[in-house]
Coordinates of C-alpha atoms in Angstrom, one line a residue:
X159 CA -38.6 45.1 -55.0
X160 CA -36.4 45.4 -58.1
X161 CA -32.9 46.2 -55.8
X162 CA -33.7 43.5 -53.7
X163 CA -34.2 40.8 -57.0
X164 CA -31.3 43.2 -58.8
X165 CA -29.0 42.1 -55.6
X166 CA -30.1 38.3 -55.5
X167 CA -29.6 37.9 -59.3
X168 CA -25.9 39.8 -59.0
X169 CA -25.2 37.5 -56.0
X170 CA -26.4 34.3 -58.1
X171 CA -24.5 36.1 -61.1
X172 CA -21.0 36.1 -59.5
X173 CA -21.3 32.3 -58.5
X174 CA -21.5 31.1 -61.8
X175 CA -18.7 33.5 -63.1
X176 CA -16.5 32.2 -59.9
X177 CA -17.6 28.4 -60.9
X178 CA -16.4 28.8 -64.3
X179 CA -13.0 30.6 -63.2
X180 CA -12.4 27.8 -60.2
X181 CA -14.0 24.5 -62.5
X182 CA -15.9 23.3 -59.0
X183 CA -18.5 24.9 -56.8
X184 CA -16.9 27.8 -55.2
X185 CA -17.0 28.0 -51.1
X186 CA -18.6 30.9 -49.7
X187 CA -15.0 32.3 -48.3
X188 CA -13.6 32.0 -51.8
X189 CA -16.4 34.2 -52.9
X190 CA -16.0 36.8 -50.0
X191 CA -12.0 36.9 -51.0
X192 CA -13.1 37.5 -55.0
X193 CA -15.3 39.8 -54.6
X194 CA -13.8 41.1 -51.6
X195 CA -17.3 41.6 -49.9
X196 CA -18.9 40.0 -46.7
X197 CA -21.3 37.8 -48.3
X198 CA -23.0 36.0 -45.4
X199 CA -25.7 38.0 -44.2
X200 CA -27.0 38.4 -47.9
X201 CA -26.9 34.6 -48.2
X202 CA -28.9 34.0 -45.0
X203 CA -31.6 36.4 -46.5
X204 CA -32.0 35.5 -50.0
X205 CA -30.9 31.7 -49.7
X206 CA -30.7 30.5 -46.1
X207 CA -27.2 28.8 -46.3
X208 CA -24.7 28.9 -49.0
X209 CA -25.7 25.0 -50.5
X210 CA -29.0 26.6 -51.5
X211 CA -27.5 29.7 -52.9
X212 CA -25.2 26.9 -55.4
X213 CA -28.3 25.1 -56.3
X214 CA -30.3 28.3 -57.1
X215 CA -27.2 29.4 -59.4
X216 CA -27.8 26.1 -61.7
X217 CA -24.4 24.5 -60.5
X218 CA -24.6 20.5 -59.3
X219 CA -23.1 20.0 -56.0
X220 CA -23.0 17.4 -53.3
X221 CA -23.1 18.6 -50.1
X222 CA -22.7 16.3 -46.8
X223 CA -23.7 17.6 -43.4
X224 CA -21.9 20.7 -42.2
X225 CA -18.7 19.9 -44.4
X226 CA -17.8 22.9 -46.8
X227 CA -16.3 20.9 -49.6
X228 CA -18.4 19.3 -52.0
X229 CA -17.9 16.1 -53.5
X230 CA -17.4 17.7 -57.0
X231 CA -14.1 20.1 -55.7
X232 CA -12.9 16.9 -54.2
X233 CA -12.9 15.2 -57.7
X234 CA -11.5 18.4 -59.0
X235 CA -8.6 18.8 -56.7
X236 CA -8.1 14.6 -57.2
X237 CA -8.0 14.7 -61.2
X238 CA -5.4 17.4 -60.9
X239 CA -3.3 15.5 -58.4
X240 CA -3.3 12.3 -60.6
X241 CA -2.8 14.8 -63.9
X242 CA 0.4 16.0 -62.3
X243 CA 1.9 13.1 -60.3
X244 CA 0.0 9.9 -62.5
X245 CA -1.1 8.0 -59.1
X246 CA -3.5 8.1 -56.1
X247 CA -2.4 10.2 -53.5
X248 CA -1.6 8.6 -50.2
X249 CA -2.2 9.8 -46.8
X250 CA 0.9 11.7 -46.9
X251 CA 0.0 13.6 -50.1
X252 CA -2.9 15.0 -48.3
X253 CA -0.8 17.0 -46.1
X254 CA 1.8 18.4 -48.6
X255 CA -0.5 19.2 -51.8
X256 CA -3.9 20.8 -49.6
X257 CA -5.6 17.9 -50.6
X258 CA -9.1 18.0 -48.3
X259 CA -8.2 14.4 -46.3
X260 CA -11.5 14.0 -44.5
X261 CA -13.8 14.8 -47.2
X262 CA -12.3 12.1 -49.3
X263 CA -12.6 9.8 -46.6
X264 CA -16.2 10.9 -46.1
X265 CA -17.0 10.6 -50.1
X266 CA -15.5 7.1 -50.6
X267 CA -14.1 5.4 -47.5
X268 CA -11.3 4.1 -49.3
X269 CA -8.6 4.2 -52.2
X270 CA -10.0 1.1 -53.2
X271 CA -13.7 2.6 -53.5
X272 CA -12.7 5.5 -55.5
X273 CA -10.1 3.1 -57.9
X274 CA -13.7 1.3 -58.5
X275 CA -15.3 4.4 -59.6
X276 CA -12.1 5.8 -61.2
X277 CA -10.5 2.4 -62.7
X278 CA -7.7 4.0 -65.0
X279 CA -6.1 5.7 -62.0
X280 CA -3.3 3.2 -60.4
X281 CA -2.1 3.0 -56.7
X282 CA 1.4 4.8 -56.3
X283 CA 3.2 0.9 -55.6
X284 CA 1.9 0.2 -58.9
X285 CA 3.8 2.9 -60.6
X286 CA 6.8 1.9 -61.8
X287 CA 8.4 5.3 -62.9
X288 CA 7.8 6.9 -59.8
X289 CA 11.1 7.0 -58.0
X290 CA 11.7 6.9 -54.3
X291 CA 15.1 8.9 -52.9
X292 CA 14.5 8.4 -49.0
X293 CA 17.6 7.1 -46.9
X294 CA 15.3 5.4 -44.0
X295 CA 12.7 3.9 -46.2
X296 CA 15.6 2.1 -48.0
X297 CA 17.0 1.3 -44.3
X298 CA 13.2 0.1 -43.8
X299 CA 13.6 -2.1 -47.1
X300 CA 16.8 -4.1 -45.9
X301 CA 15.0 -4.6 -42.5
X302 CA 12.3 -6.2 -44.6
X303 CA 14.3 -8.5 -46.7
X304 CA 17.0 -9.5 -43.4
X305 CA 13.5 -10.1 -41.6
X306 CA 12.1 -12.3 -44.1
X307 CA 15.4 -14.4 -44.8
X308 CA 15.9 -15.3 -40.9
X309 CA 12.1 -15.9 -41.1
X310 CA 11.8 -17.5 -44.0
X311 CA 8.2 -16.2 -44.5
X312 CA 6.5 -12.6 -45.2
X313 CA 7.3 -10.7 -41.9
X314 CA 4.2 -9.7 -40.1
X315 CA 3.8 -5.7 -39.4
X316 CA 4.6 -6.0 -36.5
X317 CA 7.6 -7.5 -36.3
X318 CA 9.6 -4.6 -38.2
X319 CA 10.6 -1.3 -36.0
X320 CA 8.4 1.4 -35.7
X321 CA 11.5 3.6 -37.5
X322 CA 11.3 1.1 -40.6
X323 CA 6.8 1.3 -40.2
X324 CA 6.5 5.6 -40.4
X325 CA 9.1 5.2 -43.2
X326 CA 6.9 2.7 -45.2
X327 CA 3.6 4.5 -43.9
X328 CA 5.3 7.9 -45.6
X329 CA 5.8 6.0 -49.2
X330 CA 2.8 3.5 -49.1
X331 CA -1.2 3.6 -48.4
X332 CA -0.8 0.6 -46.3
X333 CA 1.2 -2.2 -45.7
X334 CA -0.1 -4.5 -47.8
X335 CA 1.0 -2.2 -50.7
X336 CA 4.4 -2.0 -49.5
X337 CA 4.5 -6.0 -49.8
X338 CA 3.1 -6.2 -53.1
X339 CA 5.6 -3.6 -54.1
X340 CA 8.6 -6.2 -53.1
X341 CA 7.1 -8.7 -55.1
X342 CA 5.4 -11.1 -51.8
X343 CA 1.8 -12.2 -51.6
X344 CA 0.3 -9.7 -48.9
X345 CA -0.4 -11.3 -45.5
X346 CA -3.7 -10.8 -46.1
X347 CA -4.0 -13.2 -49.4
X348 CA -2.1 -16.0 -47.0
X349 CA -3.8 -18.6 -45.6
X350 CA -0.4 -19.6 -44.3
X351 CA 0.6 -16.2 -42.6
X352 CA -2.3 -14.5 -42.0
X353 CA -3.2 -15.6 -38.0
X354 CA -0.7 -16.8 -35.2
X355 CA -2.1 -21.0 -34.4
X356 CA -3.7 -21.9 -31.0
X357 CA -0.9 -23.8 -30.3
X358 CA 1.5 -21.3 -30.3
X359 CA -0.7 -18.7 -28.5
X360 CA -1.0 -21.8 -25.6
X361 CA 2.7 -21.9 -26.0
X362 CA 3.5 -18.1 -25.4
X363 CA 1.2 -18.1 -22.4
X364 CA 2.9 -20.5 -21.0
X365 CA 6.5 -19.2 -21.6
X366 CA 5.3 -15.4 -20.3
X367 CA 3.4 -17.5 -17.0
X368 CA 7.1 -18.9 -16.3
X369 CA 9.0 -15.9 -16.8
X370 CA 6.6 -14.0 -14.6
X371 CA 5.5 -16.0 -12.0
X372 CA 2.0 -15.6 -11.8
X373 CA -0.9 -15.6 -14.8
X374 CA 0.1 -12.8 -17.3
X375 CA -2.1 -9.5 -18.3
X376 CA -3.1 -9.0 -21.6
X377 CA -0.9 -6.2 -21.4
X378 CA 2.0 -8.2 -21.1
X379 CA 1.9 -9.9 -24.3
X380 CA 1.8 -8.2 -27.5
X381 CA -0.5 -10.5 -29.5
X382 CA -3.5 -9.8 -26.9
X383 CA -6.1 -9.2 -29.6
X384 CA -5.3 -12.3 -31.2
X385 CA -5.7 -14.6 -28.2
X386 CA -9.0 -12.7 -27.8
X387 CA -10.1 -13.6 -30.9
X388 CA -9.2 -16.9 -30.9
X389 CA -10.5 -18.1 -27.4
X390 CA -12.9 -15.8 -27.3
X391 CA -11.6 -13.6 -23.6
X392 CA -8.4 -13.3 -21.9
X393 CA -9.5 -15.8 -18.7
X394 CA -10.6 -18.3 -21.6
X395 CA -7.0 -18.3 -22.8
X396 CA -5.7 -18.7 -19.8
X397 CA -7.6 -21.9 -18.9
X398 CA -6.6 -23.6 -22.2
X399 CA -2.9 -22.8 -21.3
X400 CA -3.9 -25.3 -17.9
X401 CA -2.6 -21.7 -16.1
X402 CA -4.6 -21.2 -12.8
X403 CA -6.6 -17.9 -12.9
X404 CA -8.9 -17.2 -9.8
X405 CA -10.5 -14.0 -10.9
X406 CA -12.8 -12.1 -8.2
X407 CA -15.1 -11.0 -11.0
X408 CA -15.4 -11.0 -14.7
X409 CA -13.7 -7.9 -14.6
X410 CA -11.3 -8.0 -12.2
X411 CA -7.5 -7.4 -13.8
X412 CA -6.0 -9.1 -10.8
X413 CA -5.7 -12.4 -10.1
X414 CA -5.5 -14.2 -6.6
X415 CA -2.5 -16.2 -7.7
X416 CA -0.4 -12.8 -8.9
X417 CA -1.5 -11.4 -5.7
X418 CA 0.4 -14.1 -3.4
X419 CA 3.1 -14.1 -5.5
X420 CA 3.8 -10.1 -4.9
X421 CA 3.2 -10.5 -1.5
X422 CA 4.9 -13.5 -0.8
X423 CA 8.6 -11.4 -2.9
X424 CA 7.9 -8.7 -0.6
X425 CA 7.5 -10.8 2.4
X426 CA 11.0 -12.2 1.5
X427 CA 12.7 -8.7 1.5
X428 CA 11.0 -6.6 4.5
X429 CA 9.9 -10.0 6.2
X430 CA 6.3 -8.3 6.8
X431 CA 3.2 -7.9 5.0
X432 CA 3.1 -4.3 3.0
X433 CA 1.0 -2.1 5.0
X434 CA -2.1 -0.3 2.8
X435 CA -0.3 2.9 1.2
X436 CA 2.7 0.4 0.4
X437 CA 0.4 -1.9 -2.1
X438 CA 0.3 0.4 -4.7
X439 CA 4.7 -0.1 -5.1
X440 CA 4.3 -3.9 -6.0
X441 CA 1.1 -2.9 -9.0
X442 CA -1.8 -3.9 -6.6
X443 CA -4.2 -1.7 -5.1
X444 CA -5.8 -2.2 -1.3
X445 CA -9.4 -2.9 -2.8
X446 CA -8.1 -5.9 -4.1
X447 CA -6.7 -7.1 -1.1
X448 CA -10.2 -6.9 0.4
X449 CA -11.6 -8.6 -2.3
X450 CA -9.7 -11.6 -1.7
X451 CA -8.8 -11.4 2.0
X452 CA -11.4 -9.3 3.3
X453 CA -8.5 -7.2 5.4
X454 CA -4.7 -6.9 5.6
X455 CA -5.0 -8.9 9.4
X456 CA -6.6 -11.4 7.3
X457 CA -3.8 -11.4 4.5
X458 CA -1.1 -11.4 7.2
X459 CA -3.1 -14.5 9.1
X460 CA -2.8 -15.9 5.8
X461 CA 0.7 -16.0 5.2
X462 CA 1.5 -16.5 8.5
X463 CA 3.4 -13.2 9.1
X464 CA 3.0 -10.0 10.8
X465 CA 1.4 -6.6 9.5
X466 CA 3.6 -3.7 10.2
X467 CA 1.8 -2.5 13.3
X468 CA 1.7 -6.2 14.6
X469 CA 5.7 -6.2 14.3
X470 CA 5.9 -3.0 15.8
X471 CA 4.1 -4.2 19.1
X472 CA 5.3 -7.3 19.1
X473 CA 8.5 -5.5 19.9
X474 CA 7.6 -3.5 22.3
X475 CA 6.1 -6.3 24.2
X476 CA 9.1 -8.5 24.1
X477 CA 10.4 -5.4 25.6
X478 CA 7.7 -5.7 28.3
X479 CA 8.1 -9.1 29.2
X480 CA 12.1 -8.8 29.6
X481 CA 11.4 -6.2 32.0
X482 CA 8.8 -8.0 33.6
X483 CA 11.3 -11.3 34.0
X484 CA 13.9 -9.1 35.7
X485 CA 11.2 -7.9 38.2
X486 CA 10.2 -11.7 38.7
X487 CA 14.5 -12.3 39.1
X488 CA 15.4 -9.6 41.5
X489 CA 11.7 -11.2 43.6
X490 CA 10.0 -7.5 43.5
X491 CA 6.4 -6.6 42.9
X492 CA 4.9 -6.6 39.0
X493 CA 3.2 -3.7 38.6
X494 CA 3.1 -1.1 36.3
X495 CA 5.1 1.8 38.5
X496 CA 7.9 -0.9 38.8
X497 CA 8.1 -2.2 35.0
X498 CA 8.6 1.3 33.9
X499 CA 11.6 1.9 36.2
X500 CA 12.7 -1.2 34.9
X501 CA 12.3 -1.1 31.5
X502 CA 12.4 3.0 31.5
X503 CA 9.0 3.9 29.6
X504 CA 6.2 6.2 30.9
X505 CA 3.1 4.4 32.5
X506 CA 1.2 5.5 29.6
X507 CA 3.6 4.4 27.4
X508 CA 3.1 0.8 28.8
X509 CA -0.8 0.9 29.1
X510 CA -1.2 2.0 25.4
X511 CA 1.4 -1.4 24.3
X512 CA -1.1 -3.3 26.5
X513 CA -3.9 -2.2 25.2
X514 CA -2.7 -2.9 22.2
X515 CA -1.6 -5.9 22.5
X516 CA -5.0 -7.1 23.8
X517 CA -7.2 -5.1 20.6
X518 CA -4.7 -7.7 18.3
X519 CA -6.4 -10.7 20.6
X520 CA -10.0 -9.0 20.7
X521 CA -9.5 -7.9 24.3
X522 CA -10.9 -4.9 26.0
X523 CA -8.2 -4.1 29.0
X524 CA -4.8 -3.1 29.6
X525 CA -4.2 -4.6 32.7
X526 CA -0.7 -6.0 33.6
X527 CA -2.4 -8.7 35.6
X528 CA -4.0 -9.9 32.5
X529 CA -1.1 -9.5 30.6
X530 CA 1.4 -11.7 32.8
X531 CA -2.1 -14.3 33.1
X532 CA -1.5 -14.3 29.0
X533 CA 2.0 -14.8 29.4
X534 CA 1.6 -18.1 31.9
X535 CA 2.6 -16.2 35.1
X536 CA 0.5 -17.4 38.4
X537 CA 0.1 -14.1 39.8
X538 CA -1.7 -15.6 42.9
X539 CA 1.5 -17.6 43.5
X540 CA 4.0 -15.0 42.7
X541 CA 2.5 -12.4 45.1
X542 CA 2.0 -14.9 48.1
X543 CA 5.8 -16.0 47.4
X544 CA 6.8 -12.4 48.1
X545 CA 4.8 -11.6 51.4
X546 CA 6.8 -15.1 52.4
X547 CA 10.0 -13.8 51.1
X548 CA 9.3 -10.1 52.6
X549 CA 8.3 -12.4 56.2
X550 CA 11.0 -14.2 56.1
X551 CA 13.8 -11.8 55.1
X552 CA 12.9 -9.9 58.3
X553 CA 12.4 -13.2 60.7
X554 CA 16.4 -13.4 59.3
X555 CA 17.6 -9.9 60.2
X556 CA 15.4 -9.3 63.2
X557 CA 15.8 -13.2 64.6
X558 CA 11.9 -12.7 65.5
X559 CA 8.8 -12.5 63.5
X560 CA 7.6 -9.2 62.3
X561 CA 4.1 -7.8 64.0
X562 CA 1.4 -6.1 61.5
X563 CA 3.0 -2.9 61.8
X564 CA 6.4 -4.0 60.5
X565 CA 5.0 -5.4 56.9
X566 CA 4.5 -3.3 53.9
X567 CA 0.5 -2.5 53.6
X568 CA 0.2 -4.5 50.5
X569 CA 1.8 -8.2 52.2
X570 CA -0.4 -7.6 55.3
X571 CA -3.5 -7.2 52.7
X572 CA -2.3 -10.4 50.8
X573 CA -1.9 -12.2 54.6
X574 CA -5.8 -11.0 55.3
X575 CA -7.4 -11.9 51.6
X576 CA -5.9 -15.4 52.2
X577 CA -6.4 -15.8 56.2
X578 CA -8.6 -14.4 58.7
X579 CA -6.2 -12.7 60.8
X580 CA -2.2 -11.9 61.0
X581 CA -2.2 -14.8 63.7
X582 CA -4.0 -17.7 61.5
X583 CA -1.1 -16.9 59.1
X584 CA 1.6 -16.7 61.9
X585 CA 0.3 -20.5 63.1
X586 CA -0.4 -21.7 59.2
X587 CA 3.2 -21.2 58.3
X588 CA 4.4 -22.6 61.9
X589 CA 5.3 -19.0 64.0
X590 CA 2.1 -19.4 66.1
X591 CA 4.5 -19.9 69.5
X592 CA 6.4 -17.6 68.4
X593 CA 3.8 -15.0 67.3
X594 CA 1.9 -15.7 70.9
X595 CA 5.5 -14.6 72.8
X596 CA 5.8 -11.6 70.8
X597 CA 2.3 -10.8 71.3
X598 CA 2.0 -11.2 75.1
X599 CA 5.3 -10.1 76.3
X600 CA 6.8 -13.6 76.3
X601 CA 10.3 -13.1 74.8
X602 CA 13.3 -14.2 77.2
X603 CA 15.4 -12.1 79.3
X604 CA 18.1 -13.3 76.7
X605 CA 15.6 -12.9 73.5
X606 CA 15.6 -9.2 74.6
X607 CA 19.4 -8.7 75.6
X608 CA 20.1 -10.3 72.3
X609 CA 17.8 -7.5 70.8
X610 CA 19.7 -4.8 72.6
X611 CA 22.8 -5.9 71.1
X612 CA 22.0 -6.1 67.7
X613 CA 20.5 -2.4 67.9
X614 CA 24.2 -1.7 69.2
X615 CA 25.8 -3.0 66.2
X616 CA 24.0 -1.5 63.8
X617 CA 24.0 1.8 65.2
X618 CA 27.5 1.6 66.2
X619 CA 26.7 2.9 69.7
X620 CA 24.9 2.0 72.9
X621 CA 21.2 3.0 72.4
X622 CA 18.7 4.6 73.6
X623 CA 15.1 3.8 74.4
X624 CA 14.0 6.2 71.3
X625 CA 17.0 4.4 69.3
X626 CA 15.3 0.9 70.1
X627 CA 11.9 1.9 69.5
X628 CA 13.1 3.6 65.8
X629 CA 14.8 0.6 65.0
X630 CA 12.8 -2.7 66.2
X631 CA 9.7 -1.2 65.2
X632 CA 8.2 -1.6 68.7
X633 CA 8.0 0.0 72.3
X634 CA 9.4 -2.8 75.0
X635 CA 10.4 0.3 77.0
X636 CA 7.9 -1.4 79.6
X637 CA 9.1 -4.8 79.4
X638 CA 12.9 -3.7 79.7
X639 CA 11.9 -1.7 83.2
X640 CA 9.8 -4.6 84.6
X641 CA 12.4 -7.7 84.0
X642 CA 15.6 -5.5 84.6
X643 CA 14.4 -2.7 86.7
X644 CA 15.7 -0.2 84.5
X645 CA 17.0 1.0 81.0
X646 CA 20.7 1.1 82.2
X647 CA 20.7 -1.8 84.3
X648 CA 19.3 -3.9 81.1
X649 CA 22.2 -2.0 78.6
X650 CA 24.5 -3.1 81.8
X651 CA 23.5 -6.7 81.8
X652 CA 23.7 -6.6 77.4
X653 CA 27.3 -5.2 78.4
X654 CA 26.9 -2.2 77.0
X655 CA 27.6 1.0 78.7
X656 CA 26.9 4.4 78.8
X657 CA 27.6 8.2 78.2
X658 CA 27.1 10.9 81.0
X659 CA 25.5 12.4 78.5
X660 CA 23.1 8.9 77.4
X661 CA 22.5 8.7 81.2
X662 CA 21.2 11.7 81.8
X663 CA 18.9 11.3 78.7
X664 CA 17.7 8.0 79.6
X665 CA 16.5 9.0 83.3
X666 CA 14.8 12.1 81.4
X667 CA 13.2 9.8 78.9
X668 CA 12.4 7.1 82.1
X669 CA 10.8 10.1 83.9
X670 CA 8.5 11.2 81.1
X671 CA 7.4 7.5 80.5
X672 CA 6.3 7.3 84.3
X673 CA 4.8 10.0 84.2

């Protein structure tokens, strides 16, 4: 029991002997580096914390918190400062001379608090003898006095450099002092100086609205906080400046009218609407866009432009319809097999424009029907205009109508959808005589001679029954025997002759067909 009160009372011993060495309460590291011992675990037993241990020794000290410095080393350290130097240290001082910076500012908030407490000790601009040998704070000083002769007033801190403001900030406590120091009221004592007037904020709005385009930020002017103050928000401001503002929210950043404008500059140079990851290069984000459009269709609806993908299909189907005008031009069928000969794209190709094309109307289908329906083309007519043209293009060559067999499938389909048989249609467009001759073996004896020959001239040679057949599209092999008794005699009467060769190859091919 007597080592343990023998150690507490040495412990308590060596405090006071350190206080009275140091002239303030000692810290518990300066008492470890003394006495060159680890003093922390004995505190914790015999005291609990290092504050109690100080109180226990008889010594006054003003602890706050956690901090380690008491208020009575701060005074210490502070009475030396102003002993040596004869004024209040400024921020700077701190740094340079181990002066403990947050402790003071925890003790008294302010020079001014402690000059109140400590009345005979006098701010450093109110020291005379002190000199000051700095190069940029005297740069800093003519800036000042050029400033305030163009001005005619007490410059405002912000209106010197930031160069001439660290240079002051290095020599003075504030700005204020600084002024007083060159003889000028301080801002702060002038009702004159001390606030920017409504009317010029109005009229600085109003200048930066012009400039810009569209309803500033409070970013982009300097005196933000002021405005705040005065109209009590941004918006406010705004609407006493007679600047339309349409704000989504109360917090939105963005207004509608700064919005267009971007959009309506880019619109100008690309002649499009941006498309979504290209918002963020003209300082507006896609969330906004559906705040006040909904969508980027919408937008582009709005402006009356295309999006990007709308100008990229549009394209493509102005590549579509010229091919589909050339088909209409050289009288051939639209469908897609043709277009993409024409226009040299793979079917898919062309049915993934269509469908395209159609999504962009709220459509379902990527049908070329629907497509040249769209475009103001009367299929119905078209189509019936080609089984004509395809009818009468033979009728021309042939100098007779064509029978089913001698019509492309898709024309004899068209004549059926539209009439009841090949022969209404024959009749309807005015061939029914004609059709009936062809039908029941009543063509002329110089119908069919006049057949004969034009087989001759476009084969270049006298043909044969299997020649005939091949190129009229139609056995008469019967009739030819019946009216002219024979194959040769009818190439004989047609003045046409014969091979020994042909001959023998006709009476082979007259044989077989009798047989």
């Amino acid at each position: 029991m007597n080592s343990v009160l023998t150690q507490k009372e040495q412990i308590l011993q060596n405090i006071k002997s350190l206080y009275n060495q140091l002239g303030y309460p000692p810290k518990e590291k300066e008492y470890d580096t003394t006495y060159k011992i680890k003093s922390h675990a004995l505190v914790k037993k015999y005291f609990t914390t290092w504050p109690v241990a100080i109180k226990e020794a008889g010594i006054q000290a003003h602890f706050t918190g956690k901090m380690l410095t008491s208020k009575e080393e701060l005074d210490f350290r502070l009475n030396r400062f102003i002993d040596e130097y004869g004024y209040l240290p400024v921020l700077n001082d701190f740094g340079k001379n181990h002066l403990p910076e947050y402790p003071f500012l925890v003790f008294y908030q302010s020079t001014k608090n402690y000059q109140k407490n400590h009345p005979n000790v006098k701010f450093k601009t109110n020291v005379s003898n002190v000199l000051v040998n700095n190069d940029k704070y005297e740069e800093a000083v003519l800036e000042y006095q050029d400033l305030k002769r163009k001005l005619r007033r007490v410059p405002f801190r912000y209106e010197l450099s930031k160069r001439a403001l660290k240079a002051i900030s290095k020599e003075y406590y504030s700005y204020i002092d600084f002024v007083k120091a060159q003889g000028d009221k301080p801002l702060a004592e002038s009702k004159e100086n001390n606030r920017i007037s409504d009317k010029q904020l109005v009229k600085d709005l109003q200048t930066l609205y012009r400039k810009l385009g569209y309803p500033p930020h409070a970013s982009d002017y300097k005196h933000s906080a002021t405005v705040r103050n005065h109209f009590g928000s941004w918006q406010n401001a705004l609407k006493s400046a007679g600047i339309k503002a349409t704000f989504d929210s109360k917090n939105s950043r963005v207004t509608k009218e700064e919005v267009i404008f971007k959009i309506k500059r880019y619109i100008q140079v690309h002649g499009r609407i941006p498309m979504y990851n290209e918002y963020k290069n003209i300082g507006i984000s896609y969330m906004t866009i559906q705040h006040y459009f909904g969508s980027n269709e919408n937008a582009a609806n709005y402006f009356k432009v295309l999006t990007f993908n709308q100008k990229i299909s549009s394209q493509k189907i102005k590549i579509i319809k010229a091919g589909i005008q050339t088909l209409i031009n050289a009288n051939k069928e639209i469908n897609i097999a043709n277009l993409s000969k024409v226009i040299n794209l793979s079917l898919d190709k062309i049915r993934n424009d269509l469908e395209t094309y159609f999504r962009q109307n709220n459509v379902r289908s990527k049908s070329i029907d629907k497509f040249c329906i769209a475009m103001g083309i009367d299929l119905d007519k078209y189509n019936w205009h080609l089984v004509l043209l395809e009818y009468d293009n033979f009728k021309k060559k042939h100098h007779r109508i064509p029978n089913v067999t001698q019509l492309s499938s898709v024309s004899y389909a068209k004549i059926l959808q539209k009439y009841d048989s090949y022969r209404d249609f024959c009749i309807a467009i005015g061939d029914g005589d004609e059709y009936l001759c062809e039908k029941y073996d009543l063509l002329t004896n110089e119908q069919l001679l006049f057949d004969l020959k034009t087989v001759a001239n476009r084969l270049g040679r006298t043909p044969t029954i299997k020649d005939y057949c091949k190129c009229k599209k139609i056995n008469r092999q019967a009739t030819y025997i019946r009216r002219f008794g024979s194959w040769t005699n009818a190439l004989s009467e047609a003045g046409l002759k014969l091979k020994d060769s042909q001959k023998n190859l006709i009476k082979h091919q007259e044989k077989m067909s009798n047989e």
